[in-house]
Amino acid sequence: MKLEPKDKVGILTSGGDAPGMNSVLRGAARVGAELGFEMVGIEDGYVGLLAERFVPLDLRTLDEASRRGGTVLGTARSKVFPTAEGQAKAKAIIEKQGLSALIVVGGNGSLTGAHALLSARGKNGPLAIGGIPASIDNDLGSTSMAIGVDTAMNTIVEACDRICDTATAHRRTFIVEVMGRDCGYLAMTAGIAAGADLVLVRETDKSDDEMVTQVARIIERAYTEPSSRRRVLIIKSEGVRMATAALKDAVDARLSVRLPDVDSRITVLGHVVRGGTPTAFDRLLGARLANATVRALADGETGFMAGWVGPGITRAPSPYDPYVVFTPLPEVLEETERLHQGDSPLARWRKRVYREVETVLER
Ligand code: F6P
């Protein structure tokens, strides 16, 4: 059902924040205002929805916010919302508030929540729902890029550049652990860009011993063969089961006799990777996905996620933006599950490429 002028459209950000979320809010607020809708924010994701914390979206505030990381609406991982009672309460609040449409900005869990709300009633019929992918992990199906990935990647590269300065000065090895949950995309792409000697990701299924052997071999070659190498940079995705400290200790122990002077350090970047000024790409991605989403909802579309075109995304371009594709939410969730299980063409391609890249980086 098409939306009508003055219809109320809610928007929330949920799950781990991602740089660029504020640009989504700004884009949605501006396009929604242009189309005559009442745009309202919901604070702290599904937690705020359950507490009925609806707030007006101020364009001037959002103009400023879109230059910054985080999300001005706040975000949360609700424990109550996934329960049957939580969802019933959320649906009752949506109906009471007279929403006609809801935009959910977030990752896998957030979009699963959006899917669950498809049976909610809006002001004049079923609630219209649009999802926008935002997660630094890039572990969502049906989009080539999620909001926040580009900024996180740049943050890791910048941190590694700094680390390499001091590593080179001391002729040290650094193992840098980065976020990404169980998905190695961020570690791998940042590792290539940062000039890492090795990137360890969960998807390549290595045993602890294989990883220790590989890291030790790289260090040994770097410091014993005639070479001008003064540093070794290993990027390790947080999804790799072996603890980073245990990896360092095992490598140090293995090299201690032959190379007693080898000096290694660990840096865990942690939440540093998730904050910071969004790149121009993330700002634009947020604005364009928001634009297409609001326009699609206005035209009566519902139950979709707006994705960004790219490898493996074969859907027809949307009428609003040739770089934006719409995929039904159930399909997005299935594709995401296959990606997590390593069981989709994209997952298989990534796994193969991770191995190919490894041998190239090791040279
Ligand atoms: O999903 C985004 C993410 O930053 C992951 O990379 C990370 O594993 C997780 O969230 C951390 O979550 P929290 O901020 O709740 O500790």
mmCIF file of C-alpha atoms and ligand atoms in Angstrom:
data_model
loop_
_atom_site.group_PDB
_atom_site.id
_atom_site.type_symbol
_atom_site.label_atom_id
_atom_site.label_comp_id
_atom_site.label_asym_id
_atom_site.label_seq_id
_atom_site.Cartn_x
_atom_site.Cartn_y
_atom_site.Cartn_z
ATOM 1 C CA MET A 1 0.000 0.000 0.000
ATOM 2 C CA LYS A 2 1.426 3.381 -0.977
ATOM 3 C CA LEU A 3 2.187 5.784 1.835
ATOM 4 C CA GLU A 4 0.326 9.067 1.982
ATOM 5 C CA PRO A 5 1.545 12.536 2.893
ATOM 6 C CA LYS A 6 1.615 13.038 6.672
ATOM 7 C CA ASP A 7 2.061 9.300 7.256
ATOM 8 C CA LYS A 8 4.366 8.569 10.163
ATOM 9 C CA VAL A 9 7.588 6.725 9.339
ATOM 10 C CA GLY A 10 9.774 5.451 12.184
ATOM 11 C CA ILE A 11 13.479 4.701 11.972
ATOM 12 C CA LEU A 12 15.772 2.947 14.431
ATOM 13 C CA THR A 13 19.411 1.899 14.560
ATOM 14 C CA SER A 14 20.106 -1.439 16.193
ATOM 15 C CA GLY A 15 22.914 -3.843 17.109
ATOM 16 C CA GLY A 16 26.556 -2.766 16.918
ATOM 17 C CA ASP A 17 26.817 0.833 15.740
ATOM 18 C CA ALA A 18 28.509 1.408 12.396
ATOM 19 C CA PRO A 19 30.052 4.632 11.055
ATOM 20 C CA GLY A 20 27.605 5.981 8.490
ATOM 21 C CA MET A 21 24.456 5.233 10.488
ATOM 22 C CA ASN A 22 23.968 8.959 11.074
ATOM 23 C CA SER A 23 24.057 9.539 7.326
ATOM 24 C CA VAL A 24 21.223 7.050 6.951
ATOM 25 C CA LEU A 25 19.201 8.994 9.511
ATOM 26 C CA ARG A 26 19.958 12.274 7.785
ATOM 27 C CA GLY A 27 19.128 10.899 4.340
ATOM 28 C CA ALA A 28 15.892 9.286 5.507
ATOM 29 C CA ALA A 29 14.819 12.410 7.405
ATOM 30 C CA ARG A 30 15.477 14.669 4.424
ATOM 31 C CA VAL A 31 13.883 12.470 1.749
ATOM 32 C CA GLY A 32 10.952 11.663 4.048
ATOM 33 C CA ALA A 33 10.358 15.369 4.707
ATOM 34 C CA GLU A 34 10.524 16.037 0.979
ATOM 35 C CA LEU A 35 7.824 13.428 0.360
ATOM 36 C CA GLY A 36 5.641 14.909 3.117
ATOM 37 C CA PHE A 37 6.005 12.219 5.798
ATOM 38 C CA GLU A 38 6.336 12.709 9.512
ATOM 39 C CA MET A 39 9.737 11.138 10.216
ATOM 40 C CA VAL A 40 10.343 9.978 13.775
ATOM 41 C CA GLY A 41 13.381 8.396 15.389
ATOM 42 C CA ILE A 42 13.218 5.584 17.908
ATOM 43 C CA GLU A 43 15.982 5.681 20.518
ATOM 44 C CA ASP A 44 18.244 2.738 21.334
ATOM 45 C CA GLY A 45 16.898 0.298 18.759
ATOM 46 C CA TYR A 46 14.335 -2.268 19.851
ATOM 47 C CA VAL A 47 14.971 -1.371 23.507
ATOM 48 C CA GLY A 48 13.636 2.133 22.820
ATOM 49 C CA LEU A 49 10.785 0.763 20.734
ATOM 50 C CA LEU A 50 9.639 -1.327 23.698
ATOM 51 C CA ALA A 51 9.975 1.705 25.981
ATOM 52 C CA GLU A 52 8.077 3.848 23.441
ATOM 53 C CA ARG A 53 10.881 6.352 23.110
ATOM 54 C CA PHE A 54 9.940 8.129 19.885
ATOM 55 C CA VAL A 55 11.707 11.408 19.106
ATOM 56 C CA PRO A 56 11.459 13.956 16.294
ATOM 57 C CA LEU A 57 14.314 13.969 13.775
ATOM 58 C CA ASP A 58 15.932 17.380 13.593
ATOM 59 C CA LEU A 59 17.545 18.058 10.222
ATOM 60 C CA ARG A 60 20.158 20.469 11.535
ATOM 61 C CA THR A 61 21.259 18.038 14.234
ATOM 62 C CA LEU A 62 21.474 15.268 11.656
ATOM 63 C CA ASP A 63 23.512 17.409 9.254
ATOM 64 C CA GLU A 64 26.149 17.705 11.967
ATOM 65 C CA ALA A 65 25.820 14.118 13.147
ATOM 66 C CA SER A 66 26.320 12.667 9.685
ATOM 67 C CA ARG A 67 29.948 13.736 9.888
ATOM 68 C CA ARG A 68 30.423 11.599 12.988
ATOM 69 C CA GLY A 69 30.535 7.912 13.873
ATOM 70 C CA GLY A 70 28.138 6.141 16.208
ATOM 71 C CA THR A 71 24.433 6.890 15.982
ATOM 72 C CA VAL A 72 22.626 9.894 17.471
ATOM 73 C CA LEU A 73 19.574 7.734 18.084
ATOM 74 C CA GLY A 74 21.602 5.306 20.177
ATOM 75 C CA THR A 75 21.595 1.575 19.646
ATOM 76 C CA ALA A 76 21.271 -1.590 21.714
ATOM 77 C CA ARG A 77 21.084 -5.363 21.539
ATOM 78 C CA SER A 78 17.699 -6.033 23.149
ATOM 79 C CA LYS A 79 17.272 -9.279 25.060
ATOM 80 C CA VAL A 80 13.510 -8.818 25.428
ATOM 81 C CA PHE A 81 12.566 -7.983 21.837
ATOM 82 C CA PRO A 82 13.383 -11.447 20.393
ATOM 83 C CA THR A 83 10.920 -13.079 22.829
ATOM 84 C CA ALA A 84 7.259 -13.632 21.906
ATOM 85 C CA GLU A 85 6.137 -11.146 24.589
ATOM 86 C CA GLY A 86 8.671 -8.575 23.407
ATOM 87 C CA GLN A 87 7.470 -8.776 19.833
ATOM 88 C CA ALA A 88 3.802 -8.628 20.823
ATOM 89 C CA LYS A 89 4.521 -5.508 22.872
ATOM 90 C CA ALA A 90 6.489 -3.933 20.017
ATOM 91 C CA LYS A 91 3.604 -4.547 17.607
ATOM 92 C CA ALA A 92 1.099 -3.022 20.023
ATOM 93 C CA ILE A 93 3.285 0.086 20.413
ATOM 94 C CA ILE A 94 3.703 0.440 16.655
ATOM 95 C CA GLU A 95 -0.078 0.349 16.207
ATOM 96 C CA LYS A 96 -0.674 2.741 19.106
ATOM 97 C CA GLN A 97 1.884 5.189 17.712
ATOM 98 C CA GLY A 98 0.165 5.063 14.299
ATOM 99 C CA LEU A 99 3.304 4.247 12.319
ATOM 100 C CA SER A 100 2.737 3.473 8.648
ATOM 101 C CA ALA A 101 6.303 2.341 8.016
ATOM 102 C CA LEU A 102 9.448 1.404 9.896
ATOM 103 C CA ILE A 103 13.053 1.503 8.737
ATOM 104 C CA VAL A 104 15.503 -0.758 10.581
ATOM 105 C CA VAL A 105 19.205 0.009 10.239
ATOM 106 C CA GLY A 106 21.523 -2.728 11.453
ATOM 107 C CA GLY A 107 23.020 -6.168 10.952
ATOM 108 C CA ASN A 108 21.787 -9.728 10.944
ATOM 109 C CA GLY A 109 20.028 -9.680 14.338
ATOM 110 C CA SER A 110 18.404 -6.324 13.634
ATOM 111 C CA LEU A 111 17.071 -7.444 10.255
ATOM 112 C CA THR A 112 15.800 -10.669 11.811
ATOM 113 C CA GLY A 113 13.856 -8.378 14.147
ATOM 114 C CA ALA A 114 12.549 -6.372 11.200
ATOM 115 C CA HIS A 115 11.338 -9.572 9.589
ATOM 116 C CA ALA A 116 9.487 -10.515 12.772
ATOM 117 C CA LEU A 117 7.623 -7.208 12.668
ATOM 118 C CA LEU A 118 6.231 -7.815 9.192
ATOM 119 C CA SER A 119 2.971 -8.987 10.718
ATOM 120 C CA ALA A 120 2.557 -5.731 12.693
ATOM 121 C CA ARG A 121 -0.340 -3.443 11.870
ATOM 122 C CA GLY A 122 0.346 0.070 10.703
ATOM 123 C CA LYS A 123 -1.975 3.068 10.636
ATOM 124 C CA ASN A 124 -4.023 1.958 7.638
ATOM 125 C CA GLY A 125 -3.030 -1.680 7.191
ATOM 126 C CA PRO A 126 0.082 -3.828 7.451
ATOM 127 C CA LEU A 127 3.177 -1.986 8.639
ATOM 128 C CA ALA A 128 5.591 -1.356 5.768
ATOM 129 C CA ILE A 129 9.158 -2.355 6.618
ATOM 130 C CA GLY A 130 12.483 -1.575 4.987
ATOM 131 C CA GLY A 131 15.892 -2.733 6.193
ATOM 132 C CA ILE A 132 19.255 -1.047 5.650
ATOM 133 C CA PRO A 133 22.442 -3.122 6.159
ATOM 134 C CA ALA A 134 24.867 -1.610 8.662
ATOM 135 C CA SER A 135 27.624 -3.678 10.246
ATOM 136 C CA ILE A 136 31.378 -3.271 10.142
ATOM 137 C CA ASP A 137 31.664 -7.070 9.768
ATOM 138 C CA ASN A 138 30.314 -7.193 6.182
ATOM 139 C CA ASP A 139 28.711 -10.505 7.042
ATOM 140 C CA LEU A 140 25.305 -9.852 5.492
ATOM 141 C CA GLY A 141 24.010 -11.510 2.361
ATOM 142 C CA SER A 142 22.349 -9.644 -0.542
ATOM 143 C CA THR A 143 24.603 -6.587 -0.392
ATOM 144 C CA SER A 144 28.185 -6.177 -1.520
ATOM 145 C CA MET A 145 28.894 -3.656 1.244
ATOM 146 C CA ALA A 146 27.251 -2.851 4.537
ATOM 147 C CA ILE A 147 27.458 0.612 6.044
ATOM 148 C CA GLY A 148 30.518 1.032 8.265
ATOM 149 C CA VAL A 149 32.782 -1.493 6.557
ATOM 150 C CA ASP A 150 34.743 1.059 4.563
ATOM 151 C CA THR A 151 35.415 3.263 7.591
ATOM 152 C CA ALA A 152 36.425 0.294 9.748
ATOM 153 C CA MET A 153 38.766 -0.911 7.013
ATOM 154 C CA ASN A 154 40.388 2.524 6.771
ATOM 155 C CA THR A 155 40.735 2.699 10.551
ATOM 156 C CA ILE A 156 42.554 -0.636 10.628
ATOM 157 C CA VAL A 157 44.851 0.397 7.789
ATOM 158 C CA GLU A 158 45.698 3.662 9.514
ATOM 159 C CA ALA A 159 46.397 1.864 12.790
ATOM 160 C CA CYS A 160 48.609 -0.671 10.996
ATOM 161 C CA ASP A 161 50.521 2.097 9.243
ATOM 162 C CA ARG A 162 51.298 3.578 12.650
ATOM 163 C CA ILE A 163 52.203 0.208 14.075
ATOM 164 C CA CYS A 164 54.509 -0.469 11.126
ATOM 165 C CA ASP A 165 56.443 2.730 11.864
ATOM 166 C CA THR A 166 57.392 1.539 15.322
ATOM 167 C CA ALA A 167 57.700 -2.088 14.222
ATOM 168 C CA THR A 168 60.186 -1.098 11.536
ATOM 169 C CA ALA A 169 62.168 1.040 13.952
ATOM 170 C CA HIS A 170 62.560 -1.909 16.336
ATOM 171 C CA ARG A 171 62.629 -4.710 13.753
ATOM 172 C CA ARG A 172 59.619 -6.227 15.456
ATOM 173 C CA THR A 173 56.744 -8.497 14.643
ATOM 174 C CA PHE A 174 53.223 -7.306 15.443
ATOM 175 C CA ILE A 175 50.123 -9.435 15.618
ATOM 176 C CA VAL A 176 47.154 -7.094 15.262
ATOM 177 C CA GLU A 177 43.747 -8.468 16.211
ATOM 178 C CA VAL A 178 40.760 -6.844 14.527
ATOM 179 C CA MET A 179 36.987 -7.028 14.877
ATOM 180 C CA GLY A 180 34.703 -8.720 12.390
ATOM 181 C CA ARG A 181 33.045 -11.356 14.542
ATOM 182 C CA ASP A 182 33.308 -14.685 12.652
ATOM 183 C CA CYS A 183 33.758 -13.025 9.281
ATOM 184 C CA GLY A 184 37.287 -12.482 7.965
ATOM 185 C CA TYR A 185 36.350 -9.893 5.333
ATOM 186 C CA LEU A 186 37.498 -6.866 7.338
ATOM 187 C CA ALA A 187 40.769 -8.487 8.398
ATOM 188 C CA MET A 188 41.573 -9.649 4.888
ATOM 189 C CA THR A 189 40.745 -6.458 3.001
ATOM 190 C CA ALA A 190 42.488 -4.276 5.579
ATOM 191 C CA GLY A 191 45.446 -6.671 5.623
ATOM 192 C CA ILE A 192 45.936 -6.425 1.873
ATOM 193 C CA ALA A 193 45.680 -2.634 1.985
ATOM 194 C CA ALA A 194 48.039 -2.356 4.964
ATOM 195 C CA GLY A 195 50.705 -4.600 3.421
ATOM 196 C CA ALA A 196 50.393 -7.387 5.980
ATOM 197 C CA ASP A 197 52.606 -10.460 5.675
ATOM 198 C CA LEU A 198 49.799 -12.765 6.727
ATOM 199 C CA VAL A 199 46.098 -12.508 7.494
ATOM 200 C CA LEU A 200 44.549 -15.135 9.730
ATOM 201 C CA VAL A 201 40.809 -15.629 9.307
ATOM 202 C CA ARG A 202 38.499 -18.241 10.665
ATOM 203 C CA GLU A 203 37.188 -19.281 7.255
ATOM 204 C CA THR A 204 40.440 -21.001 6.270
ATOM 205 C CA ASP A 205 39.936 -23.532 9.104
ATOM 206 C CA LYS A 206 43.565 -23.794 10.218
ATOM 207 C CA SER A 207 44.568 -25.701 13.308
ATOM 208 C CA ASP A 208 46.469 -23.861 16.049
ATOM 209 C CA ASP A 209 49.615 -25.695 15.087
ATOM 210 C CA GLU A 210 49.285 -24.735 11.420
ATOM 211 C CA MET A 211 48.967 -21.080 12.388
ATOM 212 C CA VAL A 212 51.956 -21.190 14.727
ATOM 213 C CA THR A 213 54.054 -22.893 12.044
ATOM 214 C CA GLN A 214 53.008 -20.390 9.418
ATOM 215 C CA VAL A 215 53.689 -17.309 11.553
ATOM 216 C CA ALA A 216 57.046 -18.737 12.734
ATOM 217 C CA ARG A 217 58.050 -19.476 9.129
ATOM 218 C CA ILE A 218 57.229 -15.945 8.005
ATOM 219 C CA ILE A 219 59.201 -14.404 10.866
ATOM 220 C CA GLU A 220 62.134 -16.702 10.273
ATOM 221 C CA ARG A 221 62.280 -15.885 6.586
ATOM 222 C CA ALA A 222 61.945 -12.187 7.220
ATOM 223 C CA TYR A 223 64.793 -12.039 9.698
ATOM 224 C CA THR A 224 67.221 -14.665 8.473
ATOM 225 C CA GLU A 225 67.152 -14.654 4.690
ATOM 226 C CA PRO A 226 69.116 -11.865 3.088
ATOM 227 C CA SER A 227 66.412 -9.234 2.966
ATOM 228 C CA SER A 228 65.795 -5.672 3.950
ATOM 229 C CA ARG A 229 62.776 -6.663 5.998
ATOM 230 C CA ARG A 230 62.537 -4.803 9.276
ATOM 231 C CA ARG A 231 59.014 -5.710 10.326
ATOM 232 C CA VAL A 232 56.437 -8.465 10.145
ATOM 233 C CA LEU A 233 52.756 -7.567 10.297
ATOM 234 C CA ILE A 234 50.215 -10.296 10.985
ATOM 235 C CA ILE A 235 46.517 -9.388 11.018
ATOM 236 C CA LYS A 236 44.337 -11.784 12.948
ATOM 237 C CA SER A 237 40.559 -11.700 12.780
ATOM 238 C CA GLU A 238 38.884 -11.948 16.196
ATOM 239 C CA GLY A 239 36.880 -14.916 14.897
ATOM 240 C CA VAL A 240 39.994 -17.130 14.825
ATOM 241 C CA ARG A 241 39.572 -19.490 17.765
ATOM 242 C CA MET A 242 43.161 -19.463 19.038
ATOM 243 C CA ALA A 243 43.688 -16.579 21.455
ATOM 244 C CA THR A 244 46.086 -13.941 20.161
ATOM 245 C CA ALA A 245 48.273 -14.097 23.292
ATOM 246 C CA ALA A 246 48.489 -17.888 23.000
ATOM 247 C CA LEU A 247 49.546 -17.563 19.357
ATOM 248 C CA LYS A 248 52.285 -15.078 20.240
ATOM 249 C CA ASP A 249 53.558 -17.234 23.112
ATOM 250 C CA ALA A 250 53.642 -20.371 20.972
ATOM 251 C CA VAL A 251 55.487 -18.594 18.143
ATOM 252 C CA ASP A 252 57.969 -17.010 20.580
ATOM 253 C CA ALA A 253 58.627 -20.405 22.156
ATOM 254 C CA ARG A 254 59.198 -22.020 18.796
ATOM 255 C CA LEU A 255 61.696 -19.359 17.699
ATOM 256 C CA SER A 256 63.400 -18.772 21.039
ATOM 257 C CA VAL A 257 66.409 -20.997 20.407
ATOM 258 C CA ARG A 258 67.144 -20.216 16.782
ATOM 259 C CA LEU A 259 66.185 -16.543 16.847
ATOM 260 C CA PRO A 260 66.477 -15.346 20.448
ATOM 261 C CA ASP A 261 66.437 -11.683 19.395
ATOM 262 C CA VAL A 262 63.103 -11.881 17.645
ATOM 263 C CA ASP A 263 60.794 -9.491 19.380
ATOM 264 C CA SER A 264 57.024 -9.621 18.979
ATOM 265 C CA ARG A 265 54.091 -7.579 20.275
ATOM 266 C CA ILE A 266 50.331 -7.769 20.189
ATOM 267 C CA THR A 267 47.825 -5.000 19.530
ATOM 268 C CA VAL A 268 44.117 -5.692 19.930
ATOM 269 C CA LEU A 269 42.298 -2.878 18.157
ATOM 270 C CA GLY A 270 38.902 -3.806 19.615
ATOM 271 C CA HIS A 271 36.228 -1.111 19.533
ATOM 272 C CA VAL A 272 38.653 1.424 18.056
ATOM 273 C CA VAL A 273 37.700 -0.216 14.752
ATOM 274 C CA ARG A 274 34.012 0.596 15.189
ATOM 275 C CA GLY A 275 34.235 4.292 16.018
ATOM 276 C CA GLY A 276 35.481 7.335 14.170
ATOM 277 C CA THR A 277 34.628 9.684 11.382
ATOM 278 C CA PRO A 278 32.765 7.904 8.584
ATOM 279 C CA THR A 279 34.513 7.893 5.219
ATOM 280 C CA ALA A 280 32.909 9.706 2.299
ATOM 281 C CA PHE A 281 31.943 6.314 0.877
ATOM 282 C CA ASP A 282 30.080 5.289 4.048
ATOM 283 C CA ARG A 283 28.307 8.647 4.214
ATOM 284 C CA LEU A 284 27.236 8.341 0.605
ATOM 285 C CA LEU A 285 26.278 4.691 0.955
ATOM 286 C CA GLY A 286 24.120 5.589 3.956
ATOM 287 C CA ALA A 287 22.468 8.471 2.130
ATOM 288 C CA ARG A 288 21.779 6.475 -1.028
ATOM 289 C CA LEU A 289 20.397 3.405 0.716
ATOM 290 C CA ALA A 290 18.203 5.681 2.843
ATOM 291 C CA ASN A 291 16.964 7.577 -0.200
ATOM 292 C CA ALA A 292 16.000 4.426 -2.085
ATOM 293 C CA THR A 293 14.413 2.864 1.010
ATOM 294 C CA VAL A 294 12.166 5.823 1.806
ATOM 295 C CA ARG A 295 11.107 6.143 -1.823
ATOM 296 C CA ALA A 296 10.370 2.412 -2.084
ATOM 297 C CA LEU A 297 8.277 2.485 1.102
ATOM 298 C CA ALA A 298 6.430 5.519 -0.272
ATOM 299 C CA ASP A 299 5.630 3.529 -3.393
ATOM 300 C CA GLY A 300 4.156 0.665 -1.374
ATOM 301 C CA GLU A 301 7.141 -1.717 -1.195
ATOM 302 C CA THR A 302 7.643 -3.620 2.046
ATOM 303 C CA GLY A 303 9.609 -6.478 3.610
ATOM 304 C CA PHE A 304 12.888 -5.752 1.834
ATOM 305 C CA MET A 305 16.482 -4.838 2.535
ATOM 306 C CA ALA A 306 18.149 -2.239 0.337
ATOM 307 C CA GLY A 307 21.539 -3.590 -0.731
ATOM 308 C CA TRP A 308 24.485 -2.226 -2.698
ATOM 309 C CA VAL A 309 25.319 -3.782 -6.065
ATOM 310 C CA GLY A 310 28.534 -5.741 -6.425
ATOM 311 C CA PRO A 311 29.911 -9.225 -6.948
ATOM 312 C CA GLY A 312 27.318 -11.936 -6.505
ATOM 313 C CA ILE A 313 24.395 -9.514 -6.305
ATOM 314 C CA THR A 314 22.333 -10.421 -9.316
ATOM 315 C CA ARG A 315 19.020 -8.667 -8.710
ATOM 316 C CA ALA A 316 17.764 -5.967 -11.029
ATOM 317 C CA PRO A 317 18.695 -2.418 -10.035
ATOM 318 C CA SER A 318 16.034 -0.438 -8.178
ATOM 319 C CA PRO A 319 14.164 2.303 -10.024
ATOM 320 C CA TYR A 320 15.485 4.865 -7.533
ATOM 321 C CA ASP A 321 19.203 4.230 -7.814
ATOM 322 C CA PRO A 322 21.002 1.835 -10.173
ATOM 323 C CA TYR A 323 23.462 0.907 -7.405
ATOM 324 C CA VAL A 324 20.691 -0.139 -5.012
ATOM 325 C CA VAL A 325 18.934 -3.508 -5.152
ATOM 326 C CA PHE A 326 15.991 -4.676 -3.049
ATOM 327 C CA THR A 327 15.898 -8.213 -1.692
ATOM 328 C CA PRO A 328 13.006 -9.691 0.319
ATOM 329 C CA LEU A 329 13.998 -9.977 3.995
ATOM 330 C CA PRO A 330 13.573 -13.785 4.216
ATOM 331 C CA GLU A 331 15.945 -14.161 1.287
ATOM 332 C CA VAL A 332 18.455 -11.794 2.913
ATOM 333 C CA LEU A 333 18.366 -13.812 6.135
ATOM 334 C CA GLU A 334 18.769 -17.121 4.290
ATOM 335 C CA GLU A 335 21.643 -15.771 2.213
ATOM 336 C CA THR A 336 23.294 -14.389 5.352
ATOM 337 C CA GLU A 337 22.985 -17.770 7.047
ATOM 338 C CA ARG A 338 24.583 -19.467 4.026
ATOM 339 C CA LEU A 339 27.377 -16.897 4.122
ATOM 340 C CA HIS A 340 27.978 -17.642 7.807
ATOM 341 C CA GLN A 341 27.972 -21.391 7.125
ATOM 342 C CA GLY A 342 30.424 -20.971 4.250
ATOM 343 C CA ASP A 343 27.799 -22.403 1.985
ATOM 344 C CA SER A 344 27.059 -19.722 -0.634
ATOM 345 C CA PRO A 345 28.897 -18.881 -3.871
ATOM 346 C CA LEU A 346 30.170 -15.690 -2.223
ATOM 347 C CA ALA A 347 31.380 -17.562 0.872
ATOM 348 C CA ARG A 348 33.140 -20.153 -1.281
ATOM 349 C CA TRP A 349 34.719 -17.440 -3.413
ATOM 350 C CA ARG A 350 35.954 -15.582 -0.331
ATOM 351 C CA LYS A 351 37.415 -18.761 1.132
ATOM 352 C CA ARG A 352 39.286 -19.590 -2.067
ATOM 353 C CA VAL A 353 40.577 -16.055 -2.444
ATOM 354 C CA TYR A 354 41.686 -15.913 1.197
ATOM 355 C CA ARG A 355 43.969 -18.860 0.513
ATOM 356 C CA GLU A 356 45.228 -17.418 -2.767
ATOM 357 C CA VAL A 357 45.983 -14.071 -1.173
ATOM 358 C CA GLU A 358 47.888 -15.730 1.653
ATOM 359 C CA THR A 359 50.535 -17.187 -0.594
ATOM 360 C CA VAL A 360 50.904 -13.890 -2.423
ATOM 361 C CA LEU A 361 51.327 -11.915 0.816
ATOM 362 C CA GLU A 362 53.903 -14.327 2.197
ATOM 363 C CA ARG A 363 56.470 -13.631 -0.504
HETATM 364 O O1 F6P B 1 29.036 -6.866 14.840
HETATM 365 C C1 F6P B 1 29.836 -5.751 15.042
HETATM 366 C C2 F6P B 1 30.847 -6.016 16.140
HETATM 367 O O2 F6P B 1 31.641 -4.858 16.308
HETATM 368 C C3 F6P B 1 31.735 -7.247 15.932
HETATM 369 O O3 F6P B 1 32.800 -7.001 15.043
HETATM 370 C C4 F6P B 1 32.167 -7.547 17.332
HETATM 371 O O4 F6P B 1 32.498 -8.911 17.490
HETATM 372 C C5 F6P B 1 30.947 -7.205 18.137
HETATM 373 O O5 F6P B 1 30.188 -6.287 17.362
HETATM 374 C C6 F6P B 1 31.248 -6.595 19.472
HETATM 375 O O6 F6P B 1 30.058 -6.353 20.124
HETATM 376 P P1 F6P B 1 29.945 -5.551 21.476
HETATM 377 O O7 F6P B 1 30.157 -4.097 21.153
HETATM 378 O O8 F6P B 1 28.566 -5.836 21.958
HETATM 379 O O9 F6P B 1 31.025 -6.043 22.382
#
